[in-house]
CSV table of C-alpha atoms and ligand atoms in Angstrom, one decimal:
chain,number,residue,atom,x,y,z
G,388,MET,CA,-71.6,6.6,53.5
G,389,ALA,CA,-71.6,9.0,51.6
G,390,LYS,CA,-71.8,7.7,47.2
G,391,GLU,CA,-68.4,7.0,45.5
G,392,THR,CA,-68.2,9.5,42.4
G,393,TRP,CA,-66.0,9.7,39.6
G,394,ILE,CA,-65.6,13.2,39.3
G,395,SER,CA,-67.3,13.4,35.5
G,396,ASP,CA,-69.9,12.5,37.2
G,397,ALA,CA,-69.6,15.0,39.9
G,398,LEU,CA,-69.6,17.5,37.5
G,399,SER,CA,-73.0,15.9,35.3
G,400,GLY,CA,-75.3,17.9,37.2
G,401,ALA,CA,-76.8,14.4,38.3
G,402,LEU,CA,-75.7,14.8,42.0
G,403,THR,CA,-76.3,18.1,42.8
G,404,GLU,CA,-76.8,18.1,46.6
G,405,GLN,CA,-75.7,14.9,47.4
G,406,GLU,CA,-73.2,13.8,49.3
G,407,VAL,CA,-69.8,12.4,47.8
G,408,THR,CA,-66.3,10.7,48.2
G,409,LEU,CA,-64.4,11.6,45.6
G,410,LYS,CA,-60.7,10.1,44.8
G,411,GLY,CA,-58.3,11.7,43.4
G,412,TRP,CA,-54.6,14.3,43.4
G,413,VAL,CA,-53.8,17.7,43.9
G,414,LYS,CA,-53.6,19.9,41.1
G,415,ARG,CA,-54.0,22.9,42.2
G,416,THR,CA,-54.1,24.1,45.6
G,417,ARG,CA,-54.8,27.8,47.8
G,418,SER,CA,-56.0,29.0,51.0
G,419,SER,CA,-56.0,31.9,52.9
G,420,GLY,CA,-57.1,31.6,56.6
G,421,LYS,CA,-60.0,29.6,57.5
G,422,ILE,CA,-60.7,28.9,53.9
G,423,CYS,CA,-58.6,26.4,52.0
G,424,PHE,CA,-59.7,25.7,47.8
G,425,VAL,CA,-57.9,22.4,46.7
G,426,THR,CA,-58.2,21.7,42.6
G,427,ILE,CA,-58.4,17.8,42.7
G,428,ARG,CA,-58.0,15.0,39.3
G,429,ASP,CA,-58.7,12.1,39.0
G,430,SER,CA,-58.9,10.2,35.4
G,431,THR,CA,-62.2,12.4,34.3
G,432,GLY,CA,-62.4,15.6,34.7
G,433,SER,CA,-61.6,18.2,38.1
G,434,ILE,CA,-63.4,19.9,40.0
G,435,GLN,CA,-63.1,22.6,42.6
G,436,CYS,CA,-63.8,21.6,46.3
G,437,VAL,CA,-64.2,24.1,48.8
G,438,ALA,CA,-63.1,23.3,52.5
G,439,LYS,CA,-64.2,26.4,55.2
G,440,ALA,CA,-63.2,26.3,58.9
G,441,GLY,CA,-66.1,25.0,60.5
G,442,ASN,CA,-67.8,22.0,58.3
G,443,LEU,CA,-64.9,20.0,58.9
G,444,GLU,CA,-62.7,19.0,61.7
G,445,ASP,CA,-59.7,22.2,62.3
G,446,GLU,CA,-57.5,18.8,61.6
G,447,GLN,CA,-58.5,17.7,58.7
G,448,LEU,CA,-58.4,21.1,57.8
G,449,ASP,CA,-54.1,21.5,58.4
G,450,ALA,CA,-54.1,18.1,56.7
G,451,LEU,CA,-55.6,19.7,53.3
G,452,LYS,CA,-53.7,23.1,53.7
G,453,SER,CA,-50.5,20.5,53.5
G,454,ALA,CA,-51.8,18.5,50.9
G,455,ILE,CA,-49.2,19.7,47.9
G,456,ILE,CA,-49.1,18.9,44.4
G,457,GLU,CA,-50.1,15.5,43.4
G,458,SER,CA,-50.6,13.9,46.9
G,459,SER,CA,-53.2,11.4,46.6
G,460,ILE,CA,-56.4,12.8,48.3
G,461,ILE,CA,-60.2,11.4,48.9
G,462,LEU,CA,-62.0,13.8,50.9
G,463,SER,CA,-65.8,13.8,50.8
G,464,GLY,CA,-68.8,16.2,50.8
G,465,THR,CA,-71.7,17.9,49.2
G,466,VAL,CA,-71.7,18.8,45.4
G,467,LYS,CA,-72.7,22.2,44.7
G,468,GLU,CA,-73.4,24.7,41.5
G,469,ASP,CA,-70.9,27.0,41.3
G,470,GLN,CA,-74.0,30.3,40.4
G,471,ARG,CA,-70.8,32.3,39.1
G,472,SER,CA,-69.4,29.3,36.9
G,473,GLY,CA,-72.4,28.2,36.1
G,474,GLY,CA,-70.2,24.2,37.0
G,475,TYR,CA,-70.4,22.5,40.2
G,476,GLU,CA,-68.1,21.8,43.5
G,477,LEU,CA,-67.5,20.3,46.1
G,478,ALA,CA,-68.3,21.3,50.0
G,479,VAL,CA,-65.9,19.6,52.2
G,480,SER,CA,-66.2,18.0,55.0
G,481,GLY,CA,-64.4,15.1,55.0
G,482,VAL,CA,-60.6,14.7,53.9
G,483,GLU,CA,-57.7,12.0,54.4
G,484,VAL,CA,-54.1,12.4,52.3
G,485,ILE,CA,-53.6,9.0,51.5
G,486,GLY,CA,-50.1,9.5,49.4
G,487,PRO,CA,-48.8,13.3,51.3
G,488,VAL,CA,-46.3,14.7,48.8
G,489,ASN,CA,-42.8,15.7,50.8
G,490,PRO,CA,-42.8,19.5,50.2
G,491,ASP,CA,-38.9,19.3,50.2
G,492,SER,CA,-39.0,17.8,47.0
G,493,PRO,CA,-42.0,19.1,45.2
G,494,PHE,CA,-43.4,17.1,41.7
G,495,PRO,CA,-41.4,18.5,39.1
G,496,ILE,CA,-43.5,18.8,36.4
G,497,THR,CA,-44.0,22.9,36.7
G,498,GLU,CA,-46.2,25.0,34.5
G,499,SER,CA,-42.8,26.8,33.7
G,500,ALA,CA,-41.4,23.5,32.5
G,501,MET,CA,-44.2,22.8,30.7
G,502,GLU,CA,-44.7,26.5,29.1
G,503,ALA,CA,-40.6,26.2,28.3
G,504,ALA,CA,-41.5,23.0,26.2
G,505,ASP,CA,-43.9,24.3,24.5
G,506,GLY,CA,-46.5,21.4,23.7
G,507,GLY,CA,-43.2,19.7,23.1
G,508,GLU,CA,-40.3,17.7,24.6
G,509,THR,CA,-37.8,19.1,26.5
G,510,GLU,CA,-35.2,16.3,27.7
G,511,PHE,CA,-36.1,17.4,30.7
G,512,LEU,CA,-39.6,16.2,30.8
G,513,LEU,CA,-38.9,13.2,28.4
G,514,ASP,CA,-36.3,12.5,31.7
G,515,ASN,CA,-39.1,12.4,33.9
G,516,ARG,CA,-41.3,11.2,31.5
G,517,HIS,CA,-43.3,8.5,34.3
G,518,LEU,CA,-44.7,11.3,36.1
G,519,TYR,CA,-45.0,14.0,32.8
G,520,LEU,CA,-47.3,11.0,32.1
G,521,ARG,CA,-50.1,12.9,34.5
G,522,THR,CA,-50.0,16.2,33.0
G,523,SER,CA,-53.5,16.9,30.9
G,524,ARG,CA,-52.0,16.7,27.8
G,525,MET,CA,-50.2,13.6,27.5
G,526,THR,CA,-53.3,12.2,29.6
G,527,THR,CA,-55.4,13.8,26.7
G,528,MET,CA,-53.0,11.9,24.3
G,529,LEU,CA,-53.1,9.0,25.6
G,530,LYS,CA,-57.1,8.7,25.8
G,531,ILE,CA,-56.9,9.4,21.9
G,532,ARG,CA,-54.5,6.2,21.6
G,533,SER,CA,-56.0,4.4,23.7
G,534,SER,CA,-59.7,5.0,21.4
G,535,VAL,CA,-57.5,4.5,18.3
G,536,PHE,CA,-56.1,1.0,19.5
G,537,GLY,CA,-59.9,0.0,20.2
G,538,ALA,CA,-61.2,1.2,16.3
G,539,ILE,CA,-58.5,-0.9,14.8
G,540,HIS,CA,-59.4,-3.9,16.9
G,541,SER,CA,-63.1,-3.2,16.3
G,542,TYR,CA,-62.5,-2.6,12.5
G,543,PHE,CA,-60.8,-5.8,12.1
G,544,ARG,CA,-62.8,-8.1,14.5
G,545,ASN,CA,-66.7,-6.8,12.9
G,546,LEU,CA,-65.3,-8.5,9.8
G,547,ASP,CA,-64.8,-11.9,11.5
G,548,PHE,CA,-61.3,-11.4,11.1
G,549,THR,CA,-58.7,-13.4,13.6
G,550,GLU,CA,-56.6,-11.7,16.2
G,551,TYR,CA,-52.9,-13.7,15.3
G,552,GLN,CA,-49.1,-13.3,16.9
G,553,ALA,CA,-45.9,-13.8,15.8
G,554,PRO,CA,-42.6,-14.4,17.4
G,555,CYS,CA,-40.4,-11.4,18.1
G,556,PHE,CA,-37.3,-13.5,18.2
G,557,VAL,CA,-37.0,-13.7,14.3
G,558,ALA,CA,-33.5,-14.7,12.5
G,559,GLY,CA,-34.7,-13.0,8.9
G,560,ALA,CA,-35.4,-8.6,7.8
G,561,VAL,CA,-38.2,-8.0,6.4
G,562,GLU,CA,-37.2,-4.5,6.0
G,563,GLY,CA,-33.5,-4.4,5.0
G,564,GLY,CA,-30.7,-5.3,7.7
G,565,SER,CA,-30.2,-1.3,7.8
G,566,THR,CA,-32.8,-2.0,10.3
G,567,LEU,CA,-32.7,-5.2,12.3
G,568,PHE,CA,-31.7,-5.4,16.0
G,569,GLU,CA,-29.8,-7.8,16.5
G,570,VAL,CA,-29.6,-10.0,19.7
G,571,PRO,CA,-27.4,-12.7,21.3
G,572,TYR,CA,-29.2,-16.0,21.1
G,573,PHE,CA,-27.3,-18.7,23.3
G,574,GLY,CA,-24.4,-18.3,20.8
G,575,ARG,CA,-26.3,-17.3,17.7
G,576,LYS,CA,-27.6,-14.2,16.6
G,577,ALA,CA,-31.3,-13.4,16.3
G,578,TYR,CA,-33.7,-9.6,15.4
G,579,LEU,CA,-35.7,-8.3,17.0
G,580,THR,CA,-39.2,-8.4,14.8
G,581,GLN,CA,-39.5,-6.0,11.7
G,582,SER,CA,-42.8,-7.3,11.0
G,583,TRP,CA,-45.5,-10.0,11.4
G,584,GLN,CA,-46.2,-10.5,7.8
G,585,LEU,CA,-43.6,-13.1,7.3
G,586,TYR,CA,-45.1,-15.3,9.4
G,587,ALA,CA,-49.2,-13.8,8.8
G,588,GLU,CA,-48.7,-15.2,5.5
G,589,ALA,CA,-47.9,-18.8,6.7
G,590,ALA,CA,-51.0,-18.4,9.1
G,591,MET,CA,-52.6,-17.2,5.6
G,592,PRO,CA,-54.0,-20.9,4.4
G,593,ALA,CA,-55.5,-21.5,8.0
G,594,LEU,CA,-57.5,-18.7,8.2
G,595,GLU,CA,-57.7,-16.3,5.8
G,596,ARG,CA,-58.4,-13.2,7.4
G,597,LEU,CA,-56.1,-12.1,10.2
G,598,TYR,CA,-54.7,-8.9,12.3
G,599,THR,CA,-52.0,-7.8,15.4
G,600,ILE,CA,-51.2,-5.3,17.0
G,601,ALA,CA,-47.9,-5.6,18.7
G,602,PRO,CA,-44.6,-3.8,18.6
G,603,SER,CA,-42.0,-3.6,15.8
G,604,PHE,CA,-38.2,-3.1,16.5
G,605,ARG,CA,-36.0,-1.5,14.2
G,606,ALA,CA,-32.7,0.5,15.0
G,607,GLU,CA,-33.4,3.8,13.6
G,608,LYS,CA,-30.7,5.3,13.7
G,609,SER,CA,-31.1,9.4,12.4
G,610,ARG,CA,-34.3,10.5,14.8
G,611,THR,CA,-37.3,12.4,12.8
G,612,ARG,CA,-40.2,13.1,13.9
G,613,ARG,CA,-41.8,10.4,13.0
G,614,HIS,CA,-38.9,7.5,13.8
G,615,LEU,CA,-39.4,5.0,16.6
G,616,THR,CA,-37.1,2.6,17.3
G,617,GLU,CA,-40.6,0.4,19.1
G,618,PHE,CA,-43.6,0.9,17.7
G,619,TRP,CA,-47.2,-0.1,17.2
G,620,HIS,CA,-47.5,-1.8,14.3
G,621,ALA,CA,-51.4,-2.4,13.2
G,622,GLU,CA,-51.1,-5.6,10.5
G,623,MET,CA,-53.5,-7.1,8.5
G,624,GLU,CA,-52.9,-10.1,5.9
G,625,ILE,CA,-55.8,-11.5,3.6
G,626,ALA,CA,-56.9,-14.5,0.9
G,627,TRP,CA,-57.4,-14.5,-2.1
G,628,GLY,CA,-56.8,-11.0,-2.4
G,629,GLY,CA,-55.2,-8.8,-4.0
G,630,ASN,CA,-53.2,-4.7,-4.3
G,631,GLU,CA,-57.0,-2.9,-4.6
G,632,ASP,CA,-58.7,-5.3,-2.2
G,633,VAL,CA,-55.9,-4.4,0.7
G,634,MET,CA,-55.9,-0.5,0.3
G,635,ALA,CA,-60.4,-0.8,0.7
G,636,HIS,CA,-59.4,-2.5,4.0
G,637,GLY,CA,-56.6,0.0,4.4
G,638,GLU,CA,-58.5,3.3,3.8
G,639,ALA,CA,-61.7,1.6,5.4
G,640,LEU,CA,-59.6,1.3,8.9
G,641,VAL,CA,-58.3,5.3,8.4
G,642,ARG,CA,-61.8,6.2,8.4
G,643,HIS,CA,-63.4,3.9,10.8
G,644,ILE,CA,-60.5,5.2,13.1
G,645,CYS,CA,-61.6,9.1,12.3
G,646,LYS,CA,-64.7,8.3,12.5
G,647,THR,CA,-64.2,6.4,16.1
G,648,LEU,CA,-62.0,9.4,17.8
G,649,LEU,CA,-65.2,12.0,16.6
G,650,GLU,CA,-67.7,10.3,18.4
G,651,GLU,CA,-65.2,9.3,21.4
G,652,ARG,CA,-62.7,11.8,21.6
G,653,SER,CA,-63.8,15.4,20.0
G,654,GLU,CA,-62.9,17.0,23.0
G,655,GLU,CA,-59.9,15.9,23.9
G,656,LEU,CA,-59.2,16.3,20.3
G,657,GLU,CA,-59.9,20.0,20.9
G,658,SER,CA,-58.4,20.7,24.0
G,659,LEU,CA,-55.1,20.1,21.7
G,660,GLY,CA,-56.5,22.7,19.2
G,661,ARG,CA,-57.7,20.1,17.1
G,662,ASP,CA,-59.8,21.3,13.7
G,663,LEU,CA,-63.1,18.7,13.8
G,664,ASP,CA,-63.5,19.3,10.5
G,665,LEU,CA,-60.2,17.7,9.4
G,666,ILE,CA,-61.0,15.1,11.1
G,667,ARG,CA,-64.6,14.6,9.4
G,668,ARG,CA,-63.1,15.5,6.3
G,669,TYR,CA,-60.6,12.3,6.1
G,670,ALA,CA,-63.7,10.3,7.5
G,671,ASP,CA,-65.7,11.4,4.9
G,672,ASN,CA,-64.7,11.2,1.6
G,673,PRO,CA,-62.6,8.4,-0.6
G,674,PHE,CA,-58.8,8.4,-0.5
G,675,PRO,CA,-57.1,9.2,-4.1
G,676,ARG,CA,-54.7,7.3,-5.5
G,677,ILE,CA,-51.8,8.1,-7.2
G,678,ARG,CA,-48.7,6.1,-9.3
G,679,TYR,CA,-45.9,6.1,-8.2
G,680,ASP,CA,-44.5,7.9,-11.6
G,681,GLU,CA,-47.3,10.5,-10.9
G,682,ALA,CA,-45.5,11.5,-7.8
G,683,ILE,CA,-42.0,11.7,-9.5
G,684,GLU,CA,-43.1,14.2,-12.0
G,685,ARG,CA,-45.4,16.2,-10.0
G,686,LEU,CA,-42.1,17.1,-7.4
G,687,GLN,CA,-39.8,16.8,-10.7
G,688,ALA,CA,-41.8,19.6,-11.9
G,689,LEU,CA,-42.2,21.1,-8.4
G,690,GLY,CA,-38.0,21.2,-9.0
G,691,VAL,CA,-37.5,19.0,-6.3
G,692,ASP,CA,-34.2,16.3,-6.9
G,693,ILE,CA,-35.8,12.8,-7.2
G,694,GLU,CA,-35.1,10.1,-10.2
G,695,TRP,CA,-37.2,7.9,-10.9
G,696,GLY,CA,-37.3,4.5,-9.0
G,697,GLN,CA,-35.7,6.2,-6.2
G,698,ASP,CA,-38.0,4.8,-2.5
G,699,LEU,CA,-39.4,8.3,-1.3
G,700,ASP,CA,-38.1,10.1,1.9
G,701,TYR,CA,-39.6,11.5,4.8
G,702,SER,CA,-38.8,15.3,2.9
G,703,LYS,CA,-39.9,14.0,-0.4
G,704,GLU,CA,-43.5,13.5,1.3
G,705,LYS,CA,-44.0,16.2,3.3
G,706,ILE,CA,-44.0,18.0,0.4
G,707,LEU,CA,-45.6,15.8,-2.0
G,708,THR,CA,-49.1,15.8,1.0
G,709,GLN,CA,-48.2,19.6,1.6
G,710,ASP,CA,-51.2,19.6,-0.4
G,711,PHE,CA,-53.9,17.4,-0.2
G,712,GLU,CA,-56.6,17.5,1.5
G,713,VAL,CA,-57.5,13.8,2.5
G,714,PRO,CA,-54.6,11.3,2.7
G,715,HIS,CA,-53.3,9.7,-0.8
G,716,PHE,CA,-52.2,6.2,-1.9
G,717,LEU,CA,-49.0,6.3,-3.8
G,718,THR,CA,-49.2,2.7,-6.4
G,719,HIS,CA,-46.5,1.0,-8.3
G,720,TYR,CA,-43.1,1.2,-7.0
G,721,PRO,CA,-40.6,0.4,-9.2
G,722,ARG,CA,-39.4,-3.5,-8.5
G,723,ILE,CA,-36.0,-2.0,-7.5
G,724,ALA,CA,-36.7,0.1,-5.0
G,725,LYS,CA,-39.3,-2.6,-2.7
G,726,PRO,CA,-38.6,-5.9,-0.9
G,727,PHE,CA,-38.5,-9.3,-3.3
G,728,TYR,CA,-41.8,-10.0,-1.2
G,729,HIS,CA,-43.7,-7.5,-3.5
G,730,ARG,CA,-45.3,-9.3,-6.8
G,731,PRO,CA,-44.7,-7.8,-9.5
G,732,ASP,CA,-47.0,-6.4,-11.5
G,733,PRO,CA,-48.4,-9.3,-14.2
G,734,GLU,CA,-49.0,-6.2,-16.4
G,735,ASP,CA,-45.1,-4.3,-16.8
G,736,SER,CA,-42.8,-6.6,-14.2
G,737,LYS,CA,-41.3,-3.0,-13.5
G,738,TYR,CA,-43.3,-2.3,-10.6
G,739,VAL,CA,-45.1,-4.0,-7.9
G,740,LEU,CA,-48.3,-4.7,-6.4
G,741,CYS,CA,-47.9,-2.3,-4.0
G,742,HIS,CA,-49.8,0.7,-2.1
G,743,ASP,CA,-48.3,3.4,0.9
G,744,LEU,CA,-51.2,5.5,2.7
G,745,LEU,CA,-50.0,9.2,2.9
G,746,ALA,CA,-51.3,11.3,5.2
G,747,PRO,CA,-51.8,14.8,4.4
G,748,GLU,CA,-50.7,17.9,6.2
G,749,GLY,CA,-47.1,16.7,5.9
G,750,TYR,CA,-47.5,13.9,7.9
G,751,GLY,CA,-46.7,11.6,5.2
G,752,GLU,CA,-46.4,7.4,5.4
G,753,ILE,CA,-49.1,5.8,7.4
G,754,ILE,CA,-48.9,2.7,5.6
G,755,GLY,CA,-47.0,0.5,3.5
G,756,GLY,CA,-48.9,-3.0,1.8
G,757,GLY,CA,-49.3,-5.0,-1.5
G,758,GLU,CA,-49.9,-7.7,-3.3
G,759,ARG,CA,-46.9,-10.9,-1.6
G,760,THR,CA,-45.6,-12.5,-4.4
G,761,TRP,CA,-47.2,-15.9,-3.6
G,762,SER,CA,-45.9,-19.2,-6.5
G,763,GLU,CA,-42.1,-20.8,-5.6
G,764,GLU,CA,-41.0,-19.8,-8.7
G,765,GLU,CA,-41.4,-15.8,-8.6
G,766,ILE,CA,-40.6,-16.1,-4.7
G,767,LEU,CA,-37.1,-17.5,-5.6
G,768,GLU,CA,-36.0,-14.9,-8.4
G,769,ARG,CA,-37.3,-12.5,-7.1
G,770,ILE,CA,-34.6,-14.0,-3.9
G,771,ASP,CA,-32.0,-14.2,-5.8
G,772,GLU,CA,-32.4,-10.8,-7.5
G,773,GLU,CA,-32.2,-9.0,-4.4
G,774,GLY,CA,-29.1,-11.1,-3.5
G,775,THR,CA,-30.7,-12.7,0.4
G,776,PRO,CA,-30.0,-15.5,1.0
G,777,ARG,CA,-32.6,-17.8,0.7
G,778,GLU,CA,-31.7,-19.9,4.3
G,779,PRO,CA,-33.6,-18.0,6.9
G,780,TYR,CA,-36.5,-17.9,4.8
G,781,GLU,CA,-37.1,-21.3,3.9
G,782,PHE,CA,-40.3,-21.5,5.6
G,783,TYR,CA,-41.4,-18.8,4.1
G,784,ILE,CA,-40.6,-20.3,0.7
G,785,ASP,CA,-42.3,-23.7,1.7
G,786,VAL,CA,-45.7,-22.7,2.7
G,787,ARG,CA,-46.0,-21.4,-1.4
G,788,ARG,CA,-45.2,-25.1,-2.6
G,789,TYR,CA,-48.1,-25.7,-0.8
G,790,GLY,CA,-51.7,-24.3,-1.5
G,791,GLY,CA,-50.3,-20.9,-3.0
G,792,VAL,CA,-53.1,-18.3,-3.1
G,793,PRO,CA,-52.5,-14.7,-4.3
G,794,HIS,CA,-52.8,-12.8,-1.2
G,795,GLY,CA,-51.7,-9.1,0.3
G,796,GLY,CA,-51.7,-6.9,3.2
G,797,PHE,CA,-51.1,-4.2,5.2
G,798,GLY,CA,-48.5,-2.4,8.2
G,799,LEU,CA,-49.6,1.0,9.7
G,800,GLY,CA,-48.1,2.4,11.9
G,801,VAL,CA,-50.4,3.1,14.4
G,802,ASP,CA,-48.4,6.1,16.8
G,803,ARG,CA,-48.3,7.7,13.7
G,804,VAL,CA,-51.7,7.9,13.2
G,805,VAL,CA,-52.0,8.9,16.3
G,806,SER,CA,-49.7,11.7,16.2
G,807,TRP,CA,-51.3,13.2,12.5
G,808,LEU,CA,-54.3,12.3,13.9
G,809,ALA,CA,-53.7,14.6,17.5
G,810,GLY,CA,-51.4,17.2,15.2
G,811,ALA,CA,-48.6,16.7,17.5
G,812,GLU,CA,-45.8,18.0,16.3
G,813,HIS,CA,-43.1,14.8,17.4
G,814,ILE,CA,-44.4,11.0,17.4
G,815,ARG,CA,-42.6,11.1,20.9
G,816,GLU,CA,-46.1,12.7,21.8
G,817,VAL,CA,-48.4,9.9,21.8
G,818,ILE,CA,-46.3,7.4,22.6
G,819,PRO,CA,-45.9,7.0,26.7
G,820,PHE,CA,-42.0,6.2,27.1
G,821,PRO,CA,-41.1,6.6,23.9
G,822,ARG,CA,-37.3,4.6,22.8
G,823,ASP,CA,-35.2,6.4,19.7
G,824,SER,CA,-31.4,6.3,19.5
G,825,ARG,CA,-30.6,8.3,22.2
G,826,ARG,CA,-33.1,6.8,24.7
G,827,VAL,CA,-34.1,4.0,26.3
G,828,THR,CA,-35.0,5.8,30.0
G,829,PRO,CA,-37.1,5.7,32.1
Q,584,ATP,P1,-40.0,4.9,6.5
Q,584,ATP,O1,-39.9,4.9,4.9
Q,584,ATP,O2,-40.9,5.9,6.8
Q,584,ATP,O3,-39.8,4.9,7.3
Q,584,ATP,P2,-41.1,2.4,6.1
Q,584,ATP,O4,-41.4,2.5,4.3
Q,584,ATP,O5,-39.5,1.9,6.7
Q,584,ATP,O6,-41.9,4.0,6.4
Q,584,ATP,P3,-43.3,-0.3,5.8
Q,584,ATP,O7,-42.1,-0.9,6.5
Q,584,ATP,O8,-43.7,0.2,5.3
Q,584,ATP,O9,-42.6,1.5,6.6
Q,584,ATP,O10,-43.7,-0.3,7.3
Q,584,ATP,C1,-45.6,0.0,7.5
Q,584,ATP,C2,-45.7,0.7,8.6
Q,584,ATP,O11,-44.9,1.3,9.6
Q,584,ATP,C3,-45.2,2.2,7.9
Q,584,ATP,O12,-46.0,3.1,6.9
Q,584,ATP,C4,-45.2,3.3,9.1
Q,584,ATP,O13,-46.7,4.0,9.4
Q,584,ATP,C5,-45.0,1.8,10.7
Q,584,ATP,N1,-43.1,2.7,10.6
Q,584,ATP,C6,-42.6,1.9,9.6
Q,584,ATP,N2,-41.3,2.5,10.4
Q,584,ATP,C7,-41.1,3.1,11.4
Q,584,ATP,C8,-41.0,3.7,12.7
Q,584,ATP,N3,-39.6,3.4,13.0
Q,584,ATP,N4,-41.2,4.1,13.6
Q,584,ATP,C9,-42.7,4.0,13.9
Q,584,ATP,N5,-43.8,3.4,12.8
Q,584,ATP,C10,-43.0,3.1,11.3
Q,585,MG,MG1,-38.9,2.2,7.6
């Protein structure tokens, strides 16, 4: 029995002239008379397989000839060095078609459909997302995405953070009411969580260093290239730490993600046309910090219509980050621009001790974080000045009555980070089944 192997191993050169069995899906096929060329792929690569009459039974050759694109197939044969291309191919001696595709309804994601989409995603490709996942572009995105998830876990675990889970059904908002998803909950109202943060703060006195990667939900009505209604949120919280400590983690994490991608996914990034020197630059250089006030001055100097006190939306971030060589932290937002849990700066309480990390190349915010309001007195003052009802936050206030300590944390949008590092045009390109205000299918 020939050795079952991944296509990447057959292409490695180590199996030349050996008998192997490959399992995969038909990517391309061409036959003329008594010879059939089939390229098959698995998750590790693709290889040309050549079947010639005489080397296998006629029935098997016919079966191979009739196997059209995306049929699943098992081929056995000998790995041969292909003199012309310098690569490797399989000289086929055995064929088994496992899941044939009906020729009356061929695989709909054709090369012309991909070309029409030009690297982006048409409604047609989104409607057929379950099939589009198999294309090399999407597979590449999913591999890069997996490495980013792995890098986040390894960053925190190497530092002895505890992974901690919060509920998805909640009673209160973290990021403001306008993006809350309401769900009927046995005669009451509940909401889908916008962030893990408030529940992480409750566990902070127990675990001190905690993190998660989980979905967050936001009813983003406007469709932008960087908002989903369900996105993957990597969040962390530390006890005995302030805004600077939290920023140091954010910076180290993003640089660790860049380094991991360079180690694990250089080939994939290059296949997407990504310049690895840019990723190296992000991995190797410190991220500067600028205060909100300075950012407003810069924007005003560029003729942008913005006033002190306003939050920066995407259009402003885009202008600001266009000339950035590396990600920049924006710190010290006005108190009036940020929710109640942000701690006012003891040096000037007009500001809060917070930060956003803005990615370069016009991508904008990838992290939002800061120091938390941690005394009972201060949190009540902040909640009341904001006009937020206290009731849904009773547990949150209560935590501060029993041994409150300075603490802080951040949330990083994983899909946004993947989108930036992969050089995607739109955040939808990097998540298997994107959700936005118009789409919950497939
Ligand atoms: P924005 O102003 O861009 O909507 P935000 O200020 O609402 O972002 P935070 O509440 O600070 O974002 O959330 C932390 C991080 O989560 C953000 O920096 C971003 O990376 C990510 N994020 C927030 N909302 C979304 C979304 N709708 N889709 C994808 N990622 C998101
Ligand atoms: Mg938002």
